[in-house]
Each structure stands twice: as structure tokens, then as C-alpha cells.
């Protein structure tokens, strides 16, 4: 302090003693930050209020409270306090993947360097989150999922926002309970959300209004908050993204001749999965889904020998094969007896004219790789990812989706 430090950070436990010891030194230019760290959890709003009062009573110029988030909703709690700019409450933790704007400055220098869990690196702040453009009016967007770290949406949207000077930042939001998430993050600063697994169905009940098509699908992947009254509106952009990707894939294949009809017309469409739940549950749900759309449900085990006709289209709608479990696949190309249901590709994947995988990380999943090895046309989930993002971007920003720019960004994945 005597050498002219602008700020000194001191723990609450010793703050009164420290401040008393320097009082007579008349070091007015130096501001005292008084910090409290909680490595266990995040206290209630009332407890945080008491803590702020205690820190102020100790003589702090600046209040700093660091707590540990066990759930994303913990990260919202400190902001229920009426922070006046001199107080900073900082929440970190392995479950904390949301940063209120002021928290974005608590970054690590490099990936892997020793720091607090859940904090982004400075490189990511600058390269992905356009940190230097973030201000008090910046709107917050994000992808809600669990797991969610694999999602490329933050790269896609932040880069696109920046290209048109749109004042928004898009985050990964690791969420356990989507309804609690929307209760905790009810501010109109949080304006738009992509919904990923496993929340697409539960999200429907969190909205004030749901688009009729999305309602009939029973799942949404987009939620937009209306600024005037905070109401939440739900949409499904997945189906357009997926069907367009498959149709384009079929049109690109030699067998399909140009026609106004969908190239899917008359084809047997085999969909793996009936929602984000576990496989056992999915079978029961698959029956109900199949009844609703006039199809049949079969078990995953029977899929390997399912062959009512040639030229079918297969679509994986589950997360099987997604990073980090890239060795998994819903239908194996036999490479030994990995499982008693496995069939060689000559008896399974070769009956399809096209195999589509909704998984886009990795771009070429094991399912697609093995389908290609069997000579079957494939369409990567990356195509669906791009397709579902167009409408999301337009509803987020009110601007036309920069389609060429999207492709350029995604080509770098
Ligand atoms: C994944 C999906 O399935 C989409 O429906 C979301 C998301 C975006 C992702 O970012 O991975 O809109």
C-alpha cells in the first residue's frame, strides 16, 4: 500500500484488524476490497444480504463475495441482491456454466492452468464470447442442456452476432431442472434459449405459449422471452432442420429424380429413439409415438434384423455416439461379437438408401462411418444443426440468418 497500490484485497476474517492497523497511515488512495469465500455452496439471498452488511461494517470500500455453485440456479441468487456497483458477488464451480456479465472478468489465462472451476479462459472470452463488446445492455442467450459442453451453438451465434454488430452474448447453460432454471433466470436480460437434450419435452410446459406445430410434436428446441412482459414462447426448429437435411441428402443421391414431391414420399422411415429419456423408457414411448403418427415401434435389438424392404431411410434421433462416447452406435457393423444382437452391416445398414444421424459432435459418428463402409449414403447431424439454427437466429435477432456465414463457421468445427 505504501508503494501506491490502488486496491488491496483482504479476507473478511482479518479485515477489521487490518483496516484498524492502517487507519493512521492515511492511505486514502488505496481502496480496500473485503472478500468472503465459500467453497461449499451458495448461501440463501437473506444470508448473502447479512454477509454484505457484515463486510460493509468491517470498513470495506468494495464488497467481494465468492461462493460455490452446485447448480446453475445458485449462480442467479447473488443477483437478487441489489448490487450497487461497489459489491461484487462471484459464483464459481464445476456446475456453474453461466456467467452474469460482471463475472466474465474472472477468467483464467489458459486452459488447464490452476484456477477456479467453471471459469472461462481469457482466450475463450476474447475469441468466443466477444468479451470486449459486452456491456450493460447486452442481451444474454444460451443453449440449455445436460450435457452441454459439446455444443457448438455458442461459437455459431457469437461469431454471427459479432459479424452484424448485434449486442448479444450466447452461453452454454448446464441445466438439471429446466423449470427451476426459468424461475431463477426470469430477468428480461435473458432473452433467448436453444433447448438441447434432455429438456426438449419438459421445456414445453415452461412456456406461456407454444407454436401449434411444436405443440403437436410435443417438444421444443427454441424459447424466446418477450421483452414487454417477460412471457416465454416455444418453437420447434429441429423438424425443419432434420427433414430438410434428409431431403437434400436424398436429392443428392443418384436414385432420386427431380420432382416437386418430397423425396421422402413413399419411403419407409425408420427413426431410432422417441425422446431424450433412457432406452428402456424409449421403447414404451416409441409405441405411443408410433401409434400417434401411424407407424410401428420395434426394439433396438430387433433393428439389426429389421428388413421389410430395401431403400429405407434410417435416422438416429438419440444421443448415442455423441462426444465423448464416440465409440457407441445404435446399430453396429459387426466387428466381432460385441453384443449378441449385433449383425454384420450386410444384414442391417445396407438395406438403407440413406442414414442420417442427428448427432453432430463428431461430424462423422460411428453410425455414419459404418454406413459409408457399407456403401450407404449418409447425412451428418451438422446439416440439421445448421438448418435448425436459421429460424432460431431470426427469432433471436429479428435479422435474416446469415446462411453463408453459418456454413463458413460450421466448416471449421
Ligand atoms: C442441439 C439441438 O438439438 C438443437 O435443437 C438446439 C443444440 C441446439 C446444440 O447447441 O447442440 O437448438
mmCIF file of N, CA and C in Angstrom, residues 203-280:
data_model
loop_
_atom_site.group_PDB
_atom_site.id
_atom_site.type_symbol
_atom_site.label_atom_id
_atom_site.label_comp_id
_atom_site.label_asym_id
_atom_site.label_seq_id
_atom_site.Cartn_x
_atom_site.Cartn_y
_atom_site.Cartn_z
ATOM 1 N N UNK A 203 -39.466 -28.578 -21.572
ATOM 2 C CA UNK A 203 -39.479 -27.135 -21.867
ATOM 3 C C UNK A 203 -40.859 -26.666 -22.329
ATOM 4 N N UNK A 204 -41.631 -27.570 -22.940
ATOM 5 C CA UNK A 204 -42.962 -27.197 -23.449
ATOM 6 C C UNK A 204 -43.801 -26.610 -22.304
ATOM 7 N N UNK A 205 -43.728 -27.255 -21.133
ATOM 8 C CA UNK A 205 -44.557 -26.822 -20.002
ATOM 9 C C UNK A 205 -44.030 -25.568 -19.311
ATOM 10 N N UNK A 206 -42.860 -25.110 -19.713
ATOM 11 C CA UNK A 206 -42.314 -23.896 -19.094
ATOM 12 C C UNK A 206 -42.765 -22.646 -19.850
ATOM 13 N N UNK A 207 -43.375 -22.850 -21.028
ATOM 14 C CA UNK A 207 -43.693 -21.688 -21.876
ATOM 15 C C UNK A 207 -45.102 -21.169 -21.617
ATOM 16 N N UNK A 208 -45.294 -19.875 -21.844
ATOM 17 C CA UNK A 208 -46.638 -19.305 -21.755
ATOM 18 C C UNK A 208 -47.424 -19.633 -23.015
ATOM 19 N N UNK A 209 -46.710 -19.703 -24.148
ATOM 20 C CA UNK A 209 -47.375 -20.081 -25.408
ATOM 21 C C UNK A 209 -46.436 -20.939 -26.225
ATOM 22 N N UNK A 210 -47.026 -21.941 -26.912
ATOM 23 C CA UNK A 210 -46.199 -22.831 -27.737
ATOM 24 C C UNK A 210 -46.786 -22.854 -29.136
ATOM 25 N N UNK A 211 -45.933 -22.735 -30.111
ATOM 26 C CA UNK A 211 -46.336 -22.790 -31.518
ATOM 27 C C UNK A 211 -47.112 -24.088 -31.764
ATOM 28 N N UNK A 212 -48.227 -24.034 -32.545
ATOM 29 C CA UNK A 212 -49.072 -25.228 -32.709
ATOM 30 C C UNK A 212 -48.318 -26.456 -33.242
ATOM 31 N N UNK A 213 -47.397 -26.265 -34.181
ATOM 32 C CA UNK A 213 -46.668 -27.432 -34.709
ATOM 33 C C UNK A 213 -45.804 -28.030 -33.606
ATOM 34 N N UNK A 214 -45.118 -27.165 -32.863
ATOM 35 C CA UNK A 214 -44.263 -27.649 -31.771
ATOM 36 C C UNK A 214 -45.117 -28.382 -30.739
ATOM 37 N N UNK A 215 -46.314 -27.845 -30.507
ATOM 38 C CA UNK A 215 -47.212 -28.486 -29.532
ATOM 39 C C UNK A 215 -47.561 -29.888 -29.991
ATOM 40 N N UNK A 216 -47.853 -30.030 -31.297
ATOM 41 C CA UNK A 216 -48.235 -31.370 -31.765
ATOM 42 C C UNK A 216 -47.023 -32.307 -31.771
ATOM 43 N N UNK A 217 -45.835 -31.768 -31.950
ATOM 44 C CA UNK A 217 -44.634 -32.615 -31.862
ATOM 45 C C UNK A 217 -44.409 -33.018 -30.397
ATOM 46 N N UNK A 218 -44.743 -32.101 -29.495
ATOM 47 C CA UNK A 218 -44.558 -32.385 -28.062
ATOM 48 C C UNK A 218 -43.166 -32.077 -27.566
ATOM 49 N N UNK A 219 -42.410 -31.340 -28.360
ATOM 50 C CA UNK A 219 -41.040 -30.982 -27.943
ATOM 51 C C UNK A 219 -40.672 -29.647 -28.582
ATOM 52 N N UNK A 220 -39.890 -28.859 -27.862
ATOM 53 C CA UNK A 220 -39.412 -27.592 -28.435
ATOM 54 C C UNK A 220 -37.890 -27.507 -28.304
ATOM 55 N N UNK A 221 -37.294 -26.727 -29.190
ATOM 56 C CA UNK A 221 -35.837 -26.522 -29.076
ATOM 57 C C UNK A 221 -35.491 -25.039 -29.136
ATOM 58 N N UNK A 222 -36.514 -24.202 -28.977
ATOM 59 C CA UNK A 222 -36.286 -22.758 -29.001
ATOM 60 C C UNK A 222 -37.269 -22.076 -28.060
ATOM 61 N N UNK A 223 -36.754 -21.238 -27.187
ATOM 62 C CA UNK A 223 -37.611 -20.436 -26.302
ATOM 63 C C UNK A 223 -37.159 -18.983 -26.419
ATOM 64 N N UNK A 224 -38.139 -18.111 -26.646
ATOM 65 C CA UNK A 224 -37.834 -16.682 -26.750
ATOM 66 C C UNK A 224 -38.650 -15.945 -25.688
ATOM 67 N N UNK A 225 -37.994 -15.028 -24.993
ATOM 68 C CA UNK A 225 -38.701 -14.256 -23.953
ATOM 69 C C UNK A 225 -39.115 -12.906 -24.530
ATOM 70 N N UNK A 226 -40.428 -12.587 -24.402
ATOM 71 C CA UNK A 226 -40.895 -11.294 -24.926
ATOM 72 C C UNK A 226 -40.494 -10.196 -23.955
ATOM 73 N N UNK A 227 -39.873 -9.162 -24.497
ATOM 74 C CA UNK A 227 -39.295 -8.133 -23.629
ATOM 75 C C UNK A 227 -40.375 -7.366 -22.870
ATOM 76 N N UNK A 228 -41.531 -7.126 -23.527
ATOM 77 C CA UNK A 228 -42.532 -6.255 -22.895
ATOM 78 C C UNK A 228 -43.109 -6.850 -21.608
ATOM 79 N N UNK A 229 -43.313 -8.182 -21.574
ATOM 80 C CA UNK A 229 -43.951 -8.761 -20.379
ATOM 81 C C UNK A 229 -43.236 -10.003 -19.848
ATOM 82 N N UNK A 230 -42.095 -10.355 -20.444
ATOM 83 C CA UNK A 230 -41.316 -11.498 -19.940
ATOM 84 C C UNK A 230 -41.896 -12.861 -20.292
ATOM 85 N N UNK A 231 -42.970 -12.896 -21.102
ATOM 86 C CA UNK A 231 -43.587 -14.193 -21.427
ATOM 87 C C UNK A 231 -42.678 -15.038 -22.310
ATOM 88 N N UNK A 232 -42.771 -16.360 -22.101
ATOM 89 C CA UNK A 232 -41.908 -17.285 -22.849
ATOM 90 C C UNK A 232 -42.693 -17.958 -23.974
ATOM 91 N N UNK A 233 -42.095 -17.948 -25.163
ATOM 92 C CA UNK A 233 -42.722 -18.547 -26.351
ATOM 93 C C UNK A 233 -41.849 -19.698 -26.855
ATOM 94 N N UNK A 234 -42.473 -20.846 -27.095
ATOM 95 C CA UNK A 234 -41.718 -22.028 -27.507
ATOM 96 C C UNK A 234 -41.960 -22.405 -28.973
ATOM 97 N N UNK A 235 -40.908 -22.865 -29.624
ATOM 98 C CA UNK A 235 -40.977 -23.276 -31.038
ATOM 99 C C UNK A 235 -40.144 -24.535 -31.241
ATOM 100 N N UNK A 236 -40.423 -25.216 -32.346
ATOM 101 C CA UNK A 236 -39.573 -26.343 -32.734
ATOM 102 C C UNK A 236 -38.965 -26.031 -34.098
ATOM 103 N N UNK A 237 -37.649 -25.926 -34.142
ATOM 104 C CA UNK A 237 -36.977 -25.707 -35.425
ATOM 105 C C UNK A 237 -36.192 -26.953 -35.827
ATOM 106 N N UNK A 238 -36.198 -27.971 -34.955
ATOM 107 C CA UNK A 238 -35.474 -29.212 -35.254
ATOM 108 C C UNK A 238 -36.057 -29.936 -36.460
ATOM 109 N N UNK A 239 -37.407 -29.964 -36.509
ATOM 110 C CA UNK A 239 -38.009 -30.798 -37.550
ATOM 111 C C UNK A 239 -37.700 -30.254 -38.948
ATOM 112 N N UNK A 240 -37.698 -28.930 -39.083
ATOM 113 C CA UNK A 240 -37.359 -28.343 -40.392
ATOM 114 C C UNK A 240 -35.901 -28.670 -40.714
ATOM 115 N N UNK A 241 -35.031 -28.496 -39.711
ATOM 116 C CA UNK A 241 -33.597 -28.764 -39.918
ATOM 117 C C UNK A 241 -33.355 -30.211 -40.315
ATOM 118 N N UNK A 242 -34.027 -31.142 -39.617
ATOM 119 C CA UNK A 242 -33.780 -32.566 -39.878
ATOM 120 C C UNK A 242 -34.360 -32.997 -41.219
ATOM 121 N N UNK A 243 -35.628 -32.642 -41.459
ATOM 122 C CA UNK A 243 -36.276 -33.106 -42.700
ATOM 123 C C UNK A 243 -35.586 -32.496 -43.922
ATOM 124 N N UNK A 244 -35.243 -31.201 -43.828
ATOM 125 C CA UNK A 244 -34.558 -30.567 -44.964
ATOM 126 C C UNK A 244 -33.222 -31.250 -45.226
ATOM 127 N N UNK A 245 -32.497 -31.565 -44.155
ATOM 128 C CA UNK A 245 -31.182 -32.215 -44.325
ATOM 129 C C UNK A 245 -31.355 -33.584 -45.001
ATOM 130 N N UNK A 246 -32.365 -34.333 -44.569
ATOM 131 C CA UNK A 246 -32.572 -35.674 -45.150
ATOM 132 C C UNK A 246 -33.043 -35.547 -46.603
ATOM 133 N N UNK A 247 -33.985 -34.637 -46.849
ATOM 134 C CA UNK A 247 -34.464 -34.462 -48.231
ATOM 135 C C UNK A 247 -33.322 -34.045 -49.160
ATOM 136 N N UNK A 248 -32.501 -33.114 -48.695
ATOM 137 C CA UNK A 248 -31.367 -32.681 -49.531
ATOM 138 C C UNK A 248 -30.419 -33.846 -49.784
ATOM 139 N N UNK A 249 -30.231 -34.668 -48.752
ATOM 140 C CA UNK A 249 -29.356 -35.845 -48.903
ATOM 141 C C UNK A 249 -29.916 -36.811 -49.924
ATOM 142 N N UNK A 250 -31.240 -37.018 -49.893
ATOM 143 C CA UNK A 250 -31.854 -37.938 -50.868
ATOM 144 C C UNK A 250 -31.790 -37.350 -52.268
ATOM 145 N N UNK A 251 -32.023 -36.046 -52.373
ATOM 146 C CA UNK A 251 -31.975 -35.399 -53.697
ATOM 147 C C UNK A 251 -30.572 -35.507 -54.286
ATOM 148 N N UNK A 252 -29.588 -35.432 -53.374
ATOM 149 C CA UNK A 252 -28.197 -35.507 -53.834
ATOM 150 C C UNK A 252 -27.807 -36.916 -54.239
ATOM 151 N N UNK A 253 -28.570 -37.905 -53.807
ATOM 152 C CA UNK A 253 -28.214 -39.287 -54.160
ATOM 153 C C UNK A 253 -28.774 -39.607 -55.548
ATOM 154 N N UNK A 254 -28.138 -40.532 -56.229
ATOM 155 C CA UNK A 254 -28.465 -40.778 -57.644
ATOM 156 C C UNK A 254 -29.874 -41.286 -57.870
ATOM 157 N N UNK A 255 -30.403 -42.038 -56.874
ATOM 158 C CA UNK A 255 -31.684 -42.719 -57.106
ATOM 159 C C UNK A 255 -32.868 -41.770 -57.258
ATOM 160 N N UNK A 256 -32.750 -40.573 -56.670
ATOM 161 C CA UNK A 256 -33.928 -39.708 -56.619
ATOM 162 C C UNK A 256 -33.953 -38.765 -57.812
ATOM 163 N N UNK A 257 -35.066 -38.790 -58.526
ATOM 164 C CA UNK A 257 -35.193 -37.892 -59.676
ATOM 165 C C UNK A 257 -35.871 -36.610 -59.228
ATOM 166 N N UNK A 258 -35.553 -35.519 -59.923
ATOM 167 C CA UNK A 258 -36.115 -34.218 -59.532
ATOM 168 C C UNK A 258 -37.635 -34.261 -59.603
ATOM 169 N N UNK A 259 -38.283 -33.809 -58.536
ATOM 170 C CA UNK A 259 -39.749 -33.791 -58.511
ATOM 171 C C UNK A 259 -40.174 -32.795 -57.457
ATOM 172 N N UNK A 260 -41.408 -32.314 -57.584
ATOM 173 C CA UNK A 260 -41.894 -31.329 -56.617
ATOM 174 C C UNK A 260 -42.176 -32.012 -55.278
ATOM 175 N N UNK A 261 -42.435 -33.316 -55.319
ATOM 176 C CA UNK A 261 -42.741 -34.039 -54.080
ATOM 177 C C UNK A 261 -41.498 -34.187 -53.224
ATOM 178 N N UNK A 262 -41.750 -34.394 -51.941
ATOM 179 C CA UNK A 262 -40.616 -34.693 -51.060
ATOM 180 C C UNK A 262 -40.026 -36.029 -51.473
ATOM 181 N N UNK A 263 -38.701 -36.126 -51.565
ATOM 182 C CA UNK A 263 -38.098 -37.417 -51.913
ATOM 183 C C UNK A 263 -38.321 -38.467 -50.829
ATOM 184 N N UNK A 264 -38.866 -38.030 -49.703
ATOM 185 C CA UNK A 264 -39.178 -38.996 -48.642
ATOM 186 C C UNK A 264 -40.490 -39.725 -48.920
ATOM 187 N N UNK A 265 -41.275 -39.170 -49.856
ATOM 188 C CA UNK A 265 -42.604 -39.737 -50.136
ATOM 189 C C UNK A 265 -42.492 -41.208 -50.533
ATOM 190 N N UNK A 266 -43.261 -42.031 -49.863
ATOM 191 C CA UNK A 266 -43.288 -43.449 -50.205
ATOM 192 C C UNK A 266 -42.150 -44.257 -49.595
ATOM 193 N N UNK A 267 -41.243 -43.600 -48.908
ATOM 194 C CA UNK A 267 -40.104 -44.339 -48.325
ATOM 195 C C UNK A 267 -40.441 -44.774 -46.905
ATOM 196 N N UNK A 268 -39.908 -45.924 -46.538
ATOM 197 C CA UNK A 268 -40.051 -46.328 -45.139
ATOM 198 C C UNK A 268 -39.013 -45.565 -44.324
ATOM 199 N N UNK A 269 -39.482 -44.890 -43.297
ATOM 200 C CA UNK A 269 -38.635 -44.008 -42.489
ATOM 201 C C UNK A 269 -38.474 -44.647 -41.122
ATOM 202 N N UNK A 270 -37.262 -45.047 -40.804
ATOM 203 C CA UNK A 270 -37.014 -45.723 -39.526
ATOM 204 C C UNK A 270 -36.304 -44.737 -38.599
ATOM 205 N N UNK A 271 -36.962 -44.403 -37.483
ATOM 206 C CA UNK A 271 -36.395 -43.426 -36.545
ATOM 207 C C UNK A 271 -35.957 -44.149 -35.271
ATOM 208 N N UNK A 272 -34.726 -43.930 -34.866
ATOM 209 C CA UNK A 272 -34.242 -44.520 -33.614
ATOM 210 C C UNK A 272 -34.433 -43.502 -32.496
ATOM 211 N N UNK A 273 -35.217 -43.907 -31.482
ATOM 212 C CA UNK A 273 -35.420 -43.008 -30.335
ATOM 213 C C UNK A 273 -36.787 -42.384 -30.369
ATOM 214 N N UNK A 274 -37.291 -42.083 -29.192
ATOM 215 C CA UNK A 274 -38.613 -41.463 -29.095
ATOM 216 C C UNK A 274 -38.580 -40.335 -28.084
ATOM 217 N N UNK A 275 -37.419 -39.762 -27.885
ATOM 218 C CA UNK A 275 -37.308 -38.691 -26.903
ATOM 219 C C UNK A 275 -35.988 -38.803 -26.201
ATOM 220 N N UNK A 276 -35.798 -37.912 -25.267
ATOM 221 C CA UNK A 276 -34.491 -37.852 -24.630
ATOM 222 C C UNK A 276 -34.310 -38.833 -23.489
ATOM 223 N N UNK A 277 -35.301 -39.630 -23.168
ATOM 224 C CA UNK A 277 -35.181 -40.496 -21.993
ATOM 225 C C UNK A 277 -34.370 -41.743 -22.292
ATOM 226 N N UNK A 278 -34.180 -42.560 -21.287
ATOM 227 C CA UNK A 278 -33.364 -43.766 -21.432
ATOM 228 C C UNK A 278 -33.956 -44.766 -22.411
ATOM 229 N N UNK A 279 -33.123 -45.725 -22.790
ATOM 230 C CA UNK A 279 -33.561 -46.639 -23.847
ATOM 231 C C UNK A 279 -34.751 -47.492 -23.430
ATOM 232 N N UNK A 280 -34.770 -47.959 -22.184
ATOM 233 C CA UNK A 280 -35.868 -48.811 -21.746
ATOM 234 C C UNK A 280 -37.171 -48.058 -21.838
#
